[in-house]
mmCIF file of C-alpha atoms and ligand atoms in Angstrom:
data_model
loop_
_atom_site.group_PDB
_atom_site.id
_atom_site.type_symbol
_atom_site.label_atom_id
_atom_site.label_comp_id
_atom_site.label_asym_id
_atom_site.label_seq_id
_atom_site.Cartn_x
_atom_site.Cartn_y
_atom_site.Cartn_z
ATOM 1 C CA MET D 1 32.955 -143.402 -1.481
ATOM 2 C CA SER D 2 33.627 -146.717 -0.260
ATOM 3 C CA ALA D 3 35.899 -147.520 3.245
ATOM 4 C CA THR D 4 39.022 -149.519 2.866
ATOM 5 C CA GLY D 5 38.329 -151.102 6.277
ATOM 6 C CA ARG D 6 41.176 -149.085 8.147
ATOM 7 C CA ALA D 7 39.572 -146.852 10.832
ATOM 8 C CA PHE D 8 40.517 -144.223 13.031
ATOM 9 C CA ALA D 9 39.356 -144.949 16.636
ATOM 10 C CA SER D 10 39.483 -141.736 18.273
ATOM 11 C CA ARG D 11 36.171 -139.504 18.256
ATOM 12 C CA HIS D 12 38.447 -136.431 18.818
ATOM 13 C CA LEU D 13 42.251 -135.297 17.734
ATOM 14 C CA LEU D 14 43.390 -133.495 21.088
ATOM 15 C CA GLY D 15 46.955 -134.599 20.692
ATOM 16 C CA ILE D 16 49.599 -136.524 18.957
ATOM 17 C CA GLU D 17 50.300 -137.999 22.446
ATOM 18 C CA GLY D 18 47.284 -140.533 22.759
ATOM 19 C CA LEU D 19 48.020 -141.733 18.997
ATOM 20 C CA GLY D 20 49.809 -144.862 18.106
ATOM 21 C CA ALA D 21 51.968 -145.434 14.896
ATOM 22 C CA ASP D 22 48.902 -146.980 13.387
ATOM 23 C CA GLU D 23 47.106 -144.475 13.473
ATOM 24 C CA LEU D 24 49.791 -141.719 12.505
ATOM 25 C CA VAL D 25 50.457 -143.867 9.409
ATOM 26 C CA LEU D 26 46.562 -144.069 8.353
ATOM 27 C CA LEU D 27 46.405 -140.010 8.959
ATOM 28 C CA LEU D 28 49.600 -139.619 6.512
ATOM 29 C CA ASP D 29 48.309 -142.247 3.659
ATOM 30 C CA LEU D 30 45.072 -140.408 3.526
ATOM 31 C CA GLY D 31 46.991 -136.816 3.817
ATOM 32 C CA GLU D 32 48.597 -138.064 0.406
ATOM 33 C CA ARG D 33 45.489 -139.199 -1.161
ATOM 34 C CA PHE D 34 44.036 -135.717 -0.537
ATOM 35 C CA LEU D 35 47.505 -134.013 -1.765
ATOM 36 C CA GLU D 36 46.355 -135.565 -5.030
ATOM 37 C CA LEU D 37 43.133 -133.846 -5.393
ATOM 38 C CA GLY D 38 44.597 -130.279 -4.756
ATOM 39 C CA GLU D 39 46.577 -130.873 -7.911
ATOM 40 C CA ARG D 40 43.088 -131.389 -9.752
ATOM 41 C CA PRO D 41 41.340 -128.268 -11.355
ATOM 42 C CA ILE D 42 38.299 -128.706 -9.582
ATOM 43 C CA LYS D 43 39.631 -129.519 -5.932
ATOM 44 C CA LYS D 44 36.559 -130.504 -4.455
ATOM 45 C CA VAL D 45 34.977 -134.095 -3.263
ATOM 46 C CA PRO D 46 31.412 -134.344 -1.911
ATOM 47 C CA THR D 47 32.468 -136.496 0.649
ATOM 48 C CA LEU D 48 31.640 -134.034 4.076
ATOM 49 C CA ARG D 49 28.369 -132.483 2.277
ATOM 50 C CA GLY D 50 25.861 -131.492 4.854
ATOM 51 C CA ARG D 51 28.509 -131.613 7.642
ATOM 52 C CA THR D 52 29.533 -128.267 9.605
ATOM 53 C CA VAL D 53 32.977 -127.273 10.864
ATOM 54 C CA ILE D 54 33.280 -124.379 13.256
ATOM 55 C CA ASN D 55 36.654 -123.057 13.270
ATOM 56 C CA LEU D 56 37.273 -121.015 16.982
ATOM 57 C CA PHE D 57 40.550 -119.547 16.803
ATOM 58 C CA LEU D 58 40.865 -117.550 20.090
ATOM 59 C CA GLU D 59 44.488 -116.974 19.446
ATOM 60 C CA ALA D 60 46.655 -115.598 16.240
ATOM 61 C CA SER D 61 46.742 -118.117 13.419
ATOM 62 C CA THR D 62 47.430 -117.578 9.553
ATOM 63 C CA ARG D 63 48.308 -120.774 8.237
ATOM 64 C CA THR D 64 46.265 -123.391 10.358
ATOM 65 C CA ARG D 65 43.041 -121.312 10.323
ATOM 66 C CA THR D 66 43.295 -121.058 6.568
ATOM 67 C CA SER D 67 44.166 -124.376 5.785
ATOM 68 C CA PHE D 68 41.302 -125.790 8.342
ATOM 69 C CA GLU D 69 39.248 -123.719 6.069
ATOM 70 C CA ILE D 70 40.105 -124.731 2.885
ATOM 71 C CA ALA D 71 40.407 -128.266 3.768
ATOM 72 C CA ALA D 72 36.374 -128.496 4.867
ATOM 73 C CA LYS D 73 35.746 -126.589 1.586
ATOM 74 C CA ARG D 74 37.465 -128.769 -0.523
ATOM 75 C CA LEU D 75 35.471 -131.672 1.511
ATOM 76 C CA SER D 76 32.275 -129.997 0.421
ATOM 77 C CA ALA D 77 31.653 -129.211 4.457
ATOM 78 C CA ASP D 78 30.030 -126.015 5.173
ATOM 79 C CA ALA D 79 32.694 -124.102 7.219
ATOM 80 C CA VAL D 80 32.558 -121.059 9.830
ATOM 81 C CA ASN D 81 35.319 -119.121 11.460
ATOM 82 C CA VAL D 82 34.903 -117.463 14.632
ATOM 83 C CA SER D 83 37.780 -115.591 15.992
ATOM 84 C CA GLY D 84 38.544 -114.052 19.334
ATOM 85 C CA SER D 85 38.343 -110.419 18.402
ATOM 86 C CA GLY D 86 34.826 -110.444 16.479
ATOM 87 C CA SER D 87 33.206 -112.917 19.038
ATOM 88 C CA SER D 88 31.744 -112.467 22.513
ATOM 89 C CA THR D 89 34.826 -113.517 23.965
ATOM 90 C CA SER D 90 36.016 -110.106 23.738
ATOM 91 C CA LYS D 91 33.095 -108.958 25.987
ATOM 92 C CA GLY D 92 34.056 -111.359 28.446
ATOM 93 C CA GLU D 93 31.968 -115.039 27.560
ATOM 94 C CA SER D 94 34.201 -117.795 28.679
ATOM 95 C CA LEU D 95 35.501 -120.320 26.608
ATOM 96 C CA LEU D 96 32.907 -122.994 28.067
ATOM 97 C CA ASP D 97 30.068 -120.527 27.212
ATOM 98 C CA THR D 98 30.882 -120.012 23.644
ATOM 99 C CA ALA D 99 31.763 -124.010 22.881
ATOM 100 C CA ARG D 100 28.585 -124.684 24.311
ATOM 101 C CA ASN D 101 26.588 -121.745 22.435
ATOM 102 C CA LEU D 102 28.531 -122.691 19.090
ATOM 103 C CA VAL D 103 28.020 -126.148 19.664
ATOM 104 C CA ALA D 104 23.953 -125.719 20.496
ATOM 105 C CA MET D 105 23.956 -125.065 16.862
ATOM 106 C CA ARG D 106 24.798 -128.556 15.715
ATOM 107 C CA PRO D 107 28.079 -128.442 14.244
ATOM 108 C CA ASP D 108 29.912 -131.925 13.577
ATOM 109 C CA VAL D 109 33.592 -130.925 14.057
ATOM 110 C CA VAL D 110 34.807 -128.034 16.062
ATOM 111 C CA VAL D 111 38.459 -127.034 15.732
ATOM 112 C CA LEU D 112 39.878 -124.700 18.314
ATOM 113 C CA ARG D 113 42.863 -122.962 18.977
ATOM 114 C CA HIS D 114 43.531 -121.192 22.288
ATOM 115 C CA GLN D 115 46.355 -119.656 24.533
ATOM 116 C CA ALA D 116 45.453 -122.151 27.227
ATOM 117 C CA SER D 117 47.591 -125.434 27.813
ATOM 118 C CA GLY D 118 44.664 -128.506 27.823
ATOM 119 C CA ALA D 119 41.730 -126.030 26.127
ATOM 120 C CA ALA D 120 40.746 -128.495 23.678
ATOM 121 C CA GLU D 121 40.542 -131.262 25.759
ATOM 122 C CA PHE D 122 38.206 -129.275 28.370
ATOM 123 C CA VAL D 123 35.719 -128.710 25.535
ATOM 124 C CA ALA D 124 36.135 -131.900 24.218
ATOM 125 C CA ARG D 125 34.705 -133.116 27.798
ATOM 126 C CA HIS D 126 31.817 -130.892 27.909
ATOM 127 C CA VAL D 127 30.447 -130.623 24.190
ATOM 128 C CA ASP D 128 28.731 -132.680 22.031
ATOM 129 C CA ALA D 129 31.013 -132.602 18.451
ATOM 130 C CA ALA D 130 34.208 -134.060 17.539
ATOM 131 C CA VAL D 131 36.918 -131.445 18.640
ATOM 132 C CA VAL D 132 40.042 -130.941 17.107
ATOM 133 C CA ASN D 133 43.200 -129.038 18.696
ATOM 134 C CA ALA D 134 44.382 -126.696 16.433
ATOM 135 C CA GLY D 135 47.423 -125.787 18.952
ATOM 136 C CA ASP D 136 46.720 -125.190 22.492
ATOM 137 C CA GLY D 137 49.274 -122.930 24.801
ATOM 138 C CA THR D 138 52.557 -124.627 24.960
ATOM 139 C CA HIS D 139 50.780 -128.239 25.003
ATOM 140 C CA GLU D 140 50.172 -129.599 21.355
ATOM 141 C CA HIS D 141 49.841 -128.860 18.082
ATOM 142 C CA PRO D 142 48.977 -132.446 16.371
ATOM 143 C CA THR D 143 47.969 -131.471 13.158
ATOM 144 C CA GLN D 144 51.199 -129.128 12.670
ATOM 145 C CA ALA D 145 53.197 -132.561 13.305
ATOM 146 C CA LEU D 146 50.892 -134.482 11.082
ATOM 147 C CA LEU D 147 51.857 -132.331 8.045
ATOM 148 C CA ASP D 148 55.615 -132.302 9.101
ATOM 149 C CA ALA D 149 55.974 -135.949 9.211
ATOM 150 C CA SER D 150 54.128 -136.086 6.212
ATOM 151 C CA THR D 151 56.884 -133.562 4.465
ATOM 152 C CA ILE D 152 59.840 -135.705 6.094
ATOM 153 C CA ARG D 153 58.306 -138.766 4.668
ATOM 154 C CA HIS D 154 57.608 -137.735 1.243
ATOM 155 C CA HIS D 155 61.360 -135.950 0.902
ATOM 156 C CA LYS D 156 62.973 -139.510 2.886
ATOM 157 C CA GLY D 157 60.927 -141.967 2.016
ATOM 158 C CA SER D 158 60.897 -143.338 5.726
ATOM 159 C CA ILE D 159 60.762 -141.692 8.909
ATOM 160 C CA ALA D 160 62.186 -144.735 10.818
ATOM 161 C CA GLY D 161 66.256 -144.058 11.180
ATOM 162 C CA LEU D 162 66.039 -140.624 10.532
ATOM 163 C CA GLU D 163 68.487 -138.128 12.906
ATOM 164 C CA ILE D 164 65.598 -135.199 13.008
ATOM 165 C CA ALA D 165 66.742 -132.169 14.791
ATOM 166 C CA ILE D 166 64.401 -129.686 16.560
ATOM 167 C CA VAL D 167 65.794 -126.359 17.291
ATOM 168 C CA GLY D 168 64.698 -123.353 19.422
ATOM 169 C CA ASP D 169 62.225 -122.203 21.859
ATOM 170 C CA ILE D 170 61.518 -125.806 23.099
ATOM 171 C CA GLU D 171 59.892 -124.706 26.439
ATOM 172 C CA HIS D 172 57.199 -122.984 24.727
ATOM 173 C CA SER D 173 56.975 -125.217 21.442
ATOM 174 C CA ARG D 174 53.448 -127.189 21.128
ATOM 175 C CA VAL D 175 55.148 -127.939 17.998
ATOM 176 C CA ALA D 176 58.275 -129.567 19.369
ATOM 177 C CA ARG D 177 55.812 -131.480 21.720
ATOM 178 C CA SER D 178 53.595 -132.957 19.251
ATOM 179 C CA ASN D 179 56.493 -133.603 16.757
ATOM 180 C CA LEU D 180 58.922 -135.482 19.631
ATOM 181 C CA TYR D 181 55.646 -137.839 19.946
ATOM 182 C CA ALA D 182 54.833 -138.438 16.287
ATOM 183 C CA LEU D 183 58.512 -138.904 15.193
ATOM 184 C CA THR D 184 59.749 -141.216 17.764
ATOM 185 C CA ARG D 185 56.474 -143.053 17.528
ATOM 186 C CA LEU D 186 57.460 -143.596 13.728
ATOM 187 C CA GLY D 187 60.788 -144.363 14.402
ATOM 188 C CA ALA D 188 63.405 -141.259 14.029
ATOM 189 C CA ASN D 189 65.895 -140.133 16.696
ATOM 190 C CA VAL D 190 64.960 -136.638 17.804
ATOM 191 C CA ARG D 191 67.480 -134.101 18.814
ATOM 192 C CA LEU D 192 66.235 -131.414 20.663
ATOM 193 C CA CYS D 193 68.458 -128.380 20.757
ATOM 194 C CA ALA D 194 67.788 -125.051 22.614
ATOM 195 C CA PRO D 195 69.714 -122.573 24.903
ATOM 196 C CA PHE D 196 69.755 -123.847 28.608
ATOM 197 C CA THR D 197 67.029 -121.489 29.414
ATOM 198 C CA MET D 198 64.499 -122.538 26.835
ATOM 199 C CA MET D 199 65.267 -126.473 27.127
ATOM 200 C CA PRO D 200 62.791 -128.075 30.013
ATOM 201 C CA GLN D 201 64.717 -130.657 32.196
ATOM 202 C CA GLY D 202 63.597 -134.039 31.376
ATOM 203 C CA ILE D 203 61.940 -133.204 28.676
ATOM 204 C CA GLU D 204 63.071 -137.221 26.850
ATOM 205 C CA SER D 205 60.631 -138.786 29.531
ATOM 206 C CA LEU D 206 57.723 -137.141 27.157
ATOM 207 C CA ALA D 207 58.667 -139.946 24.379
ATOM 208 C CA GLY D 208 57.597 -142.638 26.874
ATOM 209 C CA ASP D 209 58.843 -145.851 25.664
ATOM 210 C CA HIS D 210 60.755 -144.234 22.791
ATOM 211 C CA ARG D 211 63.093 -141.887 25.294
ATOM 212 C CA ARG D 212 66.249 -143.170 24.369
ATOM 213 C CA GLN D 213 65.619 -142.036 20.672
ATOM 214 C CA VAL D 214 65.481 -138.409 22.138
ATOM 215 C CA SER D 215 68.764 -136.341 22.971
ATOM 216 C CA THR D 216 69.537 -132.905 24.122
ATOM 217 C CA HIS D 217 71.819 -130.584 22.781
ATOM 218 C CA ALA D 218 73.163 -127.340 24.050
ATOM 219 C CA ARG D 219 75.246 -126.593 21.167
ATOM 220 C CA LEU D 220 73.602 -126.129 17.807
ATOM 221 C CA GLU D 221 77.135 -127.524 15.779
ATOM 222 C CA SER D 222 76.376 -131.156 17.790
ATOM 223 C CA ALA D 223 72.646 -131.407 17.195
ATOM 224 C CA LEU D 224 73.175 -130.732 13.395
ATOM 225 C CA GLU D 225 76.099 -133.064 12.730
ATOM 226 C CA GLY D 226 74.984 -135.461 9.858
ATOM 227 C CA ALA D 227 71.276 -135.008 10.557
ATOM 228 C CA ASP D 228 68.775 -135.737 8.055
ATOM 229 C CA VAL D 229 66.180 -132.997 8.808
ATOM 230 C CA VAL D 230 66.613 -129.871 10.372
ATOM 231 C CA MET D 231 63.619 -128.152 12.017
ATOM 232 C CA MET D 232 63.923 -124.728 13.477
ATOM 233 C CA LEU D 233 61.278 -123.549 15.779
ATOM 234 C CA ARG D 234 59.828 -119.795 16.218
ATOM 235 C CA ILE D 235 60.916 -117.581 19.436
ATOM 236 C CA GLN D 236 57.577 -117.343 21.304
ATOM 237 C CA ARG D 237 57.665 -113.991 22.844
ATOM 238 C CA GLU D 238 54.244 -114.115 23.640
ATOM 239 C CA ARG D 239 54.077 -117.028 25.991
ATOM 240 C CA MET D 240 57.439 -115.724 27.872
ATOM 241 C CA GLY D 241 55.486 -112.947 29.907
ATOM 242 C CA ASP D 242 57.585 -110.271 32.308
ATOM 243 C CA GLY D 243 60.109 -111.947 33.185
ATOM 244 C CA PRO D 244 63.948 -112.085 32.857
ATOM 245 C CA ALA D 245 65.105 -112.334 29.089
ATOM 246 C CA ARG D 246 65.806 -115.701 28.120
ATOM 247 C CA PHE D 247 68.962 -114.523 25.519
ATOM 248 C CA PRO D 248 70.728 -111.801 25.413
ATOM 249 C CA THR D 249 70.059 -110.562 22.080
ATOM 250 C CA ASN D 250 68.162 -111.701 18.409
ATOM 251 C CA ARG D 251 71.987 -111.016 17.341
ATOM 252 C CA GLU D 252 73.667 -113.701 19.822
ATOM 253 C CA TYR D 253 70.556 -115.969 19.235
ATOM 254 C CA SER D 254 71.307 -115.718 15.581
ATOM 255 C CA ARG D 255 74.873 -116.695 15.868
ATOM 256 C CA HIS D 256 74.493 -119.655 18.105
ATOM 257 C CA PHE D 257 71.185 -121.059 17.205
ATOM 258 C CA GLY D 258 70.286 -119.766 13.730
ATOM 259 C CA LEU D 259 70.512 -121.787 10.683
ATOM 260 C CA SER D 260 72.540 -119.796 8.436
ATOM 261 C CA PRO D 261 75.044 -120.722 5.421
ATOM 262 C CA ARG D 262 77.655 -121.375 8.277
ATOM 263 C CA THR D 263 75.520 -124.011 10.683
ATOM 264 C CA VAL D 264 73.715 -125.648 7.581
ATOM 265 C CA ALA D 265 76.854 -127.291 6.759
ATOM 266 C CA PHE D 266 77.037 -129.497 9.819
ATOM 267 C CA ALA D 267 73.930 -131.301 8.496
ATOM 268 C CA LYS D 268 74.040 -133.768 6.345
ATOM 269 C CA PRO D 269 74.071 -132.211 2.137
ATOM 270 C CA ASP D 270 70.853 -133.359 1.660
ATOM 271 C CA ALA D 271 69.266 -132.575 4.899
ATOM 272 C CA ILE D 272 65.672 -130.876 4.237
ATOM 273 C CA LEU D 273 64.945 -127.460 5.990
ATOM 274 C CA MET D 274 61.873 -126.982 7.810
ATOM 275 C CA HIS D 275 60.066 -124.428 9.833
ATOM 276 C CA PRO D 276 56.246 -124.363 11.211
ATOM 277 C CA GLY D 277 55.953 -120.564 10.551
ATOM 278 C CA PRO D 278 55.881 -117.535 11.131
ATOM 279 C CA ILE D 279 59.544 -117.342 10.889
ATOM 280 C CA ASN D 280 61.770 -114.496 12.458
ATOM 281 C CA ARG D 281 63.662 -113.700 9.266
ATOM 282 C CA GLY D 282 67.389 -113.634 10.360
ATOM 283 C CA VAL D 283 66.811 -114.586 13.922
ATOM 284 C CA GLU D 284 65.921 -118.539 13.743
ATOM 285 C CA MET D 285 66.769 -118.532 9.770
ATOM 286 C CA ASP D 286 68.874 -116.789 7.680
ATOM 287 C CA PRO D 287 66.381 -115.595 4.672
ATOM 288 C CA THR D 288 68.674 -117.317 2.118
ATOM 289 C CA ILE D 289 68.246 -120.752 3.986
ATOM 290 C CA ALA D 290 64.503 -120.009 4.024
ATOM 291 C CA ASP D 291 64.310 -119.426 0.461
ATOM 292 C CA GLY D 292 66.861 -121.692 -0.592
ATOM 293 C CA PRO D 293 66.669 -124.926 -2.602
ATOM 294 C CA ARG D 294 66.858 -127.126 0.518
ATOM 295 C CA SER D 295 64.032 -125.231 2.389
ATOM 296 C CA VAL D 296 60.564 -127.342 2.221
ATOM 297 C CA VAL D 297 58.838 -124.586 4.517
ATOM 298 C CA LEU D 298 55.884 -124.075 1.708
ATOM 299 C CA GLU D 299 55.721 -127.792 1.019
ATOM 300 C CA GLN D 300 54.550 -127.808 4.905
ATOM 301 C CA VAL D 301 52.040 -125.283 4.087
ATOM 302 C CA THR D 302 50.601 -127.160 1.041
ATOM 303 C CA ARG D 303 50.822 -130.508 2.801
ATOM 304 C CA GLY D 304 48.781 -129.073 5.743
ATOM 305 C CA VAL D 305 45.973 -128.569 3.791
ATOM 306 C CA ALA D 306 45.818 -131.938 2.649
ATOM 307 C CA ILE D 307 46.766 -133.266 6.332
ATOM 308 C CA ARG D 308 43.384 -131.246 7.886
ATOM 309 C CA MET D 309 41.550 -132.749 5.340
ATOM 310 C CA ALA D 310 42.352 -136.019 6.227
ATOM 311 C CA VAL D 311 41.928 -135.221 9.902
ATOM 312 C CA LEU D 312 38.489 -133.416 9.206
ATOM 313 C CA TYR D 313 37.295 -136.550 6.976
ATOM 314 C CA VAL D 314 38.109 -139.190 9.343
ATOM 315 C CA LEU D 315 36.307 -137.021 12.372
ATOM 316 C CA GLY D 316 33.453 -136.135 10.258
ATOM 317 C CA THR D 317 32.397 -139.604 8.981
ATOM 318 C CA GLY D 318 33.183 -141.528 12.415
ATOM 319 C CA GLY D 319 36.582 -143.052 11.389
ATOM 320 C CA ALA D 320 36.225 -144.740 8.053
ATOM 321 C CA VAL D 321 38.992 -144.205 5.571
ATOM 322 C CA PRO D 322 37.831 -143.942 1.479
ATOM 323 C CA SER D 323 39.155 -145.992 -0.926
ATOM 324 C CA GLU D 324 38.691 -143.551 -3.754
ATOM 325 C CA PHE D 325 37.163 -140.094 -4.342
ATOM 326 C CA GLY D 326 34.653 -138.922 -6.327
ATOM 327 C CA SER D 327 34.060 -135.691 -8.132
ATOM 328 C CA ALA D 328 32.174 -132.784 -6.636
HETATM 329 N N1 CP K 401 52.351 -122.953 12.378
HETATM 330 C C1 CP K 401 51.435 -122.535 12.620
HETATM 331 O O1 CP K 401 50.790 -122.791 13.311
HETATM 332 O O2 CP K 401 51.193 -121.021 11.863
HETATM 333 P P1 CP K 401 50.114 -120.239 11.976
HETATM 334 O O3 CP K 401 50.059 -119.714 13.583
HETATM 335 O O4 CP K 401 50.000 -119.227 10.914
HETATM 336 O O5 CP K 401 48.552 -121.058 12.243
#
């Protein structure tokens, strides 16, 4: 496999915040090429043969963990999965000791999911392997934002100029933060919508120079009016602790902030409807919407494998970008 000359400069993928539009587009373009590989009868290339990827998932996951494992295997890397309940973290071993011991086995890439914001950056500072953030607390989930951008770009041709509504538990959502960085850098206008109890004050400032592309909405109707893309978020009860409830009941939440046949009518007729999963059906999304013709929820998952292949590829090979793929 030869390289095109485009290169990914970062040693780790800890978040979208540190990436420029060029790096985002590079990963999206590369993901598009790996997507094609997933349609072949033999879904494997020898690109990362001999490399080792450790998936260290210390917080629950279905989509991200599985797709990183499939992505590594499709690139012919050796993939090893470590989960919280089956590891010595359940005996009290610290994150740093766990990471140092795993890195002593000389993996090339460590993919980390952890409940603490900043965990991936902390590990990256202390180990000699490329680190990928697979979701850290309420901070970032960069590969989710990349697969979301990939899905949007596929359906809309370009991200620049789109009106994108992100609706739900903004306060606890690493998906919302990573998407805020990615989508504004790629030129979209982002409308954030949540009950005021789940909308952090001043969140627009996260977009930095792009903050004028961000608006906040306390009413779903105004966020959805004329939107090209509607991205619903999961209510993250596991991050709310024992504090006061953020909304009276699921029924109330659903009536005011859920995507239903009534509320979806405010968006453009060709708006695509997204959710990172897992969905609280009937709360964030009516099942007829989640399973309906404009839902791209499962396409997001398919693209997740291709995007994670792109990320493992650039980090596992030191940043080179392939011009063509061989076969295994
Ligand atoms: N979207 C997402 O991160 O899903 P999982 O928690 O199942 O990985």
